[in-house]
XYZ file of C-alpha atoms in Angstrom:
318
model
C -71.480 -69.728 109.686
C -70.710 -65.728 109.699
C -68.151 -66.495 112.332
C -66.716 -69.317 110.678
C -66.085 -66.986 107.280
C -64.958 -64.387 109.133
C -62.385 -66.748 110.775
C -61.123 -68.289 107.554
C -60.660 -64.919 105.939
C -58.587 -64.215 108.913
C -56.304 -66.698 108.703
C -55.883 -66.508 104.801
C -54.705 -62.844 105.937
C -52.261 -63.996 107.908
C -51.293 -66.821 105.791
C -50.706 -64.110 102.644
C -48.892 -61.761 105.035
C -46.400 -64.264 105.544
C -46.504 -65.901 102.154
C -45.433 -62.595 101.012
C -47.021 -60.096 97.536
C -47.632 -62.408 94.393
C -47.271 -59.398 91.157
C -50.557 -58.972 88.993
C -49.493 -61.551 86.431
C -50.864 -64.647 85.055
C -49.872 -67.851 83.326
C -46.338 -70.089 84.366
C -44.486 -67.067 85.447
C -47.225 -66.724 88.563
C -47.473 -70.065 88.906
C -43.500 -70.791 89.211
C -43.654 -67.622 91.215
C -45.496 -69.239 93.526
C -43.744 -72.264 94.252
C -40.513 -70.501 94.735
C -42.772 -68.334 97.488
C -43.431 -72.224 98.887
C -39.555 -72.901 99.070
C -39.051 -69.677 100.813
C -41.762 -70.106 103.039
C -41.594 -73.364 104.011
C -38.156 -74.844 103.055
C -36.062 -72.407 103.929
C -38.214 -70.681 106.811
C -37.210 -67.252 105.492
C -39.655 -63.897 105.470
C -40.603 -62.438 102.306
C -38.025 -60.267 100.945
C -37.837 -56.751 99.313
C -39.580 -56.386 95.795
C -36.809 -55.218 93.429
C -38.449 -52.864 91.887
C -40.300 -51.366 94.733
C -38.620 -51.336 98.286
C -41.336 -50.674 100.538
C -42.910 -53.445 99.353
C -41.979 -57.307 99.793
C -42.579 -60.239 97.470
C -42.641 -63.572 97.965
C -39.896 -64.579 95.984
C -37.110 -62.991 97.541
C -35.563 -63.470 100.484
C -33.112 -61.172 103.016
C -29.360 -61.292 103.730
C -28.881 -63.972 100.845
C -25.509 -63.268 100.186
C -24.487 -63.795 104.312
C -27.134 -66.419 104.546
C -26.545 -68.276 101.016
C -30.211 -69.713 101.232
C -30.564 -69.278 97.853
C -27.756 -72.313 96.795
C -28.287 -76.057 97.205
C -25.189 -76.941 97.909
C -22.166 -76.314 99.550
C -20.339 -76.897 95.717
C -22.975 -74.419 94.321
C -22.170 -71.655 96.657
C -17.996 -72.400 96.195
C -18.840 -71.425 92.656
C -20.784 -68.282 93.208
C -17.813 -67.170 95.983
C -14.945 -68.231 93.259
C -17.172 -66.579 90.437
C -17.780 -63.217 92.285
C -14.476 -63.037 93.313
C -13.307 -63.334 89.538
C -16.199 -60.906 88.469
C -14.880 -57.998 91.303
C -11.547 -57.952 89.777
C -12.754 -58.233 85.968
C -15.843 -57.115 85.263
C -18.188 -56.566 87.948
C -20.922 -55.226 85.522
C -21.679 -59.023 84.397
C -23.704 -59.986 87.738
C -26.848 -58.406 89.183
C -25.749 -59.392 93.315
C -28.902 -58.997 94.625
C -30.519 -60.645 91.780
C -28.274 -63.734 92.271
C -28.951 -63.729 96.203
C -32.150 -62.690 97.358
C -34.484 -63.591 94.494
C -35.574 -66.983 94.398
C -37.107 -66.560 90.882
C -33.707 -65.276 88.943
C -31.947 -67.575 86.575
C -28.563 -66.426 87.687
C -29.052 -68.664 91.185
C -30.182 -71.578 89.180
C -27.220 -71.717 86.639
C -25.197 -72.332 89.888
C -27.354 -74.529 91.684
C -26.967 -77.092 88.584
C -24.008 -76.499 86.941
C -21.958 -75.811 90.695
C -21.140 -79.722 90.993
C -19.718 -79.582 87.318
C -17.577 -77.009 88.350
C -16.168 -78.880 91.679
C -15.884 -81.858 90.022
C -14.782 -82.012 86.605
C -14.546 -85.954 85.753
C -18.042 -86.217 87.065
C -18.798 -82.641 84.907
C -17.669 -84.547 81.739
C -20.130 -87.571 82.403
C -22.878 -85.312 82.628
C -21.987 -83.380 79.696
C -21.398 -86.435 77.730
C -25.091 -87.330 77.462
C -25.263 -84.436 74.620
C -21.809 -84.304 73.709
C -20.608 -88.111 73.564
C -17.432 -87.502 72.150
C -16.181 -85.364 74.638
C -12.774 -86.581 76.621
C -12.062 -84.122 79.247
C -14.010 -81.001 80.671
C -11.184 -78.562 81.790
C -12.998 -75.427 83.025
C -16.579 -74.222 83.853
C -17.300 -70.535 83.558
C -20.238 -68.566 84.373
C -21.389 -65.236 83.029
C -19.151 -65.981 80.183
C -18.116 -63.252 77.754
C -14.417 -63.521 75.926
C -11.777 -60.806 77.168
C -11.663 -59.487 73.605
C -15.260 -58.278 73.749
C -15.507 -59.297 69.567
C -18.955 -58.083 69.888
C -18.348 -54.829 71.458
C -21.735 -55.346 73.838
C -22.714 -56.840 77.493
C -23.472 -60.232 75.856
C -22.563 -63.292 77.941
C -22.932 -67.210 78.268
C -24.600 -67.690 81.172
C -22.383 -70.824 81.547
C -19.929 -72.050 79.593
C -17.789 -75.108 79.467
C -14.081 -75.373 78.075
C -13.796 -78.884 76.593
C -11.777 -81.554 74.681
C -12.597 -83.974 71.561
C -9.079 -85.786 71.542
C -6.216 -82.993 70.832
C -8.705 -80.393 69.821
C -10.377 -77.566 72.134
C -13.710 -76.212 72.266
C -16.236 -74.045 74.350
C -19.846 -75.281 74.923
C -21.966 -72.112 75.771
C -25.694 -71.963 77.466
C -28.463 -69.251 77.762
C -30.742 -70.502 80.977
C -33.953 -69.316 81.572
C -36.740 -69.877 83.995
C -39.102 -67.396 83.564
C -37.447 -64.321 82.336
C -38.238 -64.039 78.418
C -35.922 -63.447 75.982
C -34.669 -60.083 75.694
C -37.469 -57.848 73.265
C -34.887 -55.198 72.174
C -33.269 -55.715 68.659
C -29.770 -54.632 69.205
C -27.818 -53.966 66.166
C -23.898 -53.116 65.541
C -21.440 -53.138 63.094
C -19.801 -55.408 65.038
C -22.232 -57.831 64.524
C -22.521 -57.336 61.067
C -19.017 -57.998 60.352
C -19.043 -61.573 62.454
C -22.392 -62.472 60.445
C -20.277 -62.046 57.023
C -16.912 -64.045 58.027
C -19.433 -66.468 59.297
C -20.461 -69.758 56.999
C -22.428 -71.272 60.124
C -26.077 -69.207 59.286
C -28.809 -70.621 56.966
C -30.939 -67.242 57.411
C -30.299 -63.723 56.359
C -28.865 -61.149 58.783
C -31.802 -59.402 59.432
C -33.735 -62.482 60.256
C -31.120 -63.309 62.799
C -31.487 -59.729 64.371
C -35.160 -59.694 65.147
C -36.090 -58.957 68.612
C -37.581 -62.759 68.667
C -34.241 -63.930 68.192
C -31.238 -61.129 68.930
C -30.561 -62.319 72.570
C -29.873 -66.399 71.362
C -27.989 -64.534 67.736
C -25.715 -62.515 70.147
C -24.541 -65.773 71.901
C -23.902 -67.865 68.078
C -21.887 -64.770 67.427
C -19.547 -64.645 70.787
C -19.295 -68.201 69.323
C -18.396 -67.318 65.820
C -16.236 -64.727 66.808
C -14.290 -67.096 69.216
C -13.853 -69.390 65.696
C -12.556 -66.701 64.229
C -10.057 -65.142 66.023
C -8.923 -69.335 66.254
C -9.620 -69.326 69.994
C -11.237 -72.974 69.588
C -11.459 -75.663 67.447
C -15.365 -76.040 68.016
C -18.261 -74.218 69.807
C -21.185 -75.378 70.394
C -24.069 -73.498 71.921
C -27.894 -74.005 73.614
C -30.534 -73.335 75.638
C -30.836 -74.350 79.181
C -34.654 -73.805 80.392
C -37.824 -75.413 82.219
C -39.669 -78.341 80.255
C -42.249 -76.211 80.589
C -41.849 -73.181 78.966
C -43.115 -73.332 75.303
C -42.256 -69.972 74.015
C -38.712 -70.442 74.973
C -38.353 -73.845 73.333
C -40.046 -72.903 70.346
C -38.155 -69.715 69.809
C -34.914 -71.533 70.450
C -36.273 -74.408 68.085
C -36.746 -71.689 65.339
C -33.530 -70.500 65.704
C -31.805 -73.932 65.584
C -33.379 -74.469 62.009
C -31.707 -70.942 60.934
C -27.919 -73.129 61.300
C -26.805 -74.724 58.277
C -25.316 -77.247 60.893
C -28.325 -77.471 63.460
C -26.627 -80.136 65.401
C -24.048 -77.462 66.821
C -27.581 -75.723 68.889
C -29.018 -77.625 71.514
C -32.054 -77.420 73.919
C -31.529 -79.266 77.552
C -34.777 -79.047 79.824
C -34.231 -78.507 83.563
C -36.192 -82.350 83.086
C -34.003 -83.863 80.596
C -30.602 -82.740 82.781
C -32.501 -84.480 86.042
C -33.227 -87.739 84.583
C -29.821 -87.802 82.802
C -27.852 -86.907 85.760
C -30.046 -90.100 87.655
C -29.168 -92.535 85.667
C -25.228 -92.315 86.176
C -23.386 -94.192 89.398
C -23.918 -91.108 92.077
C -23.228 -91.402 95.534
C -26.138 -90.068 97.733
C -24.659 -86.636 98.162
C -25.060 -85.896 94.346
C -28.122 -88.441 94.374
C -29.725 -85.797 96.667
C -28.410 -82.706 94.881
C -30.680 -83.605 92.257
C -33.644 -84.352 94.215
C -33.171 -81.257 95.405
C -33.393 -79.852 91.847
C -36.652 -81.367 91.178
C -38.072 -80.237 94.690
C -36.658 -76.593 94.034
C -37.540 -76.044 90.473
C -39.550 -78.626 88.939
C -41.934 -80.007 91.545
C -45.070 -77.472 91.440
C -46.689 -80.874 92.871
C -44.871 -79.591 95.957
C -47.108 -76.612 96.453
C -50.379 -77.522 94.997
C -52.211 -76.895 98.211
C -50.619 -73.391 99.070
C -51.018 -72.349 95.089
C -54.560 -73.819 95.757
C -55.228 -71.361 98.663
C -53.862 -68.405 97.054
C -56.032 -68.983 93.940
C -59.596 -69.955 95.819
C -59.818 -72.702 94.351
């Protein structure tokens, strides 16, 4: 029996080793950490990467040579948008995008955004179906952006869309802009400027009073409604409309973007889309298999923990 234990803490050794460091955390963020260590692991046969914040150390979340290797896109349409997107970013602003962020770790939101918003970009009559599940009286999709932030800089900050889309209701124009999340929180800092303040008071779109807006709880989802205000006011677009893109699963997110929604006098303009809801949505149109399979490979990569019960198991004991 010794033996035996002895042997079985041996091979969990080895198995950890190449599973890669899990950080001393707890809750969904370990768990989704965790399954994206599966993916890595086992889907894309790739070694543990370097820890970004510590670079003698891996983690098991990240990966090597991403950006030669592209391991970290679904699709060949995914990784045509990151190439056409860094490309733009090099010559504008090359601040926007974290590169090693977007393609060694496994765990960062910026990835994601392309891996299910790439095949909008590529294909914009099949974009405008998918959009048209929350926006139904949309007629054309003309332009997908990501790491959005308007050439004028109205709010005189780093704030950003993460995505954007530039759309069409008949003859009029308008911009449909989404914060995505997966695990990162919202931002905790409460970031004021005049700027700001002056968008807030041209502004008949808010219910609440400024500095309700501007708590930390809230500044990183206000910042976005007022790149969106500010884009109505400088008559840029008819409409904008604005949301939150994030995991079914994550409860503080949705409620603190529910919260928000309720501080709009016109709440309809905020939506929240689940990584779920976009699946199931996306299913139910006439796909061929290629885009049939993109989206099971959504589920696999970011919604199906189901996936990696058994390693998440081992790693736990339990």
């Amino acid at each position: 029996m010794q033996e035996k234990s002895k042997l079985e803490q041996a091979d969990k050794k080895k198995f950890l080793e190449r599973f890669g460091t899990i950080p001393n955390e707890t809750g969904l963020k370990r768990r989704i950490r965790i399954h994206q260590g599966w993916w890595r692991m086992n889907v894309l046969n790739e070694e543990p990467g370097e820890h970004p914040k510590d670079k003698e150390n891996n983690v098991c979340n990240t990966i090597f040579d991403g950006k030669i290797n592209k391991k970290n896109f679904l699709t060949p349409n995914s990784i045509k948008a990151v190439d056409t997107t860094v490309a733009e970013r090099e010559e504008q602003d090359p601040g926007l995008m974290e590169q090693d962020r977007l393609y060694n770790n496994l765990l960062s939101s910026q990835p994601l955004c392309f891996n299910f918003f790439g095949e909008l970009m590529a294909d914009k009559d099949f974009g405008l179906k998918v959009l048209q599940n929350w926006w139904p009286d949309l007629t054309k999709l003309t332009k997908v952006v990501f790491e959005y932030a308007p050439k004028e800089c109205y709010t005189a900050d780093n704030s950003a869309f993460d995505v954007v889309f530039e759309v069409s209701v008949g003859d009029k124009s308008g911009l449909i802009g989404l914060e995505c999340k997966y695990t990162d929180t919202f931002s905790s800092t409460e970031y004021d400027k005049p700027e700001y303040r002056e968008i807030y008071k041209k502004s008949r779109s808010f219910a609440a009073s400024y500095d309700d807006l501007k708590a930390s709880k809230y500044n990183q989802l206000f910042r976005n409604q007022l790149i969106a205000e500010s884009l109505l006011q400088n008559n840029k677009y008819d409409f904008v409309k604005t949301g939150l893109f994030c995991y079914q699963q994550d409860k503080n997110a949705i409620k603190t973007a529910s919260e928000l929604k309720k501080m709009l006098i016109d709440s309809s303009s905020f939506i929240i889309i689940t990584y779920g809801d976009f699946i199931e949505s996306v299913q139910r149109l006439n796909l061929n298999w290629e885009k049939r399979e993109w989206t099971m490979l959504l589920w696999a990569r970011y919604c199906g923990t189901i996936l990696s019960d058994a390693v998440n198991e081992q790693i736990e004991g339990k």
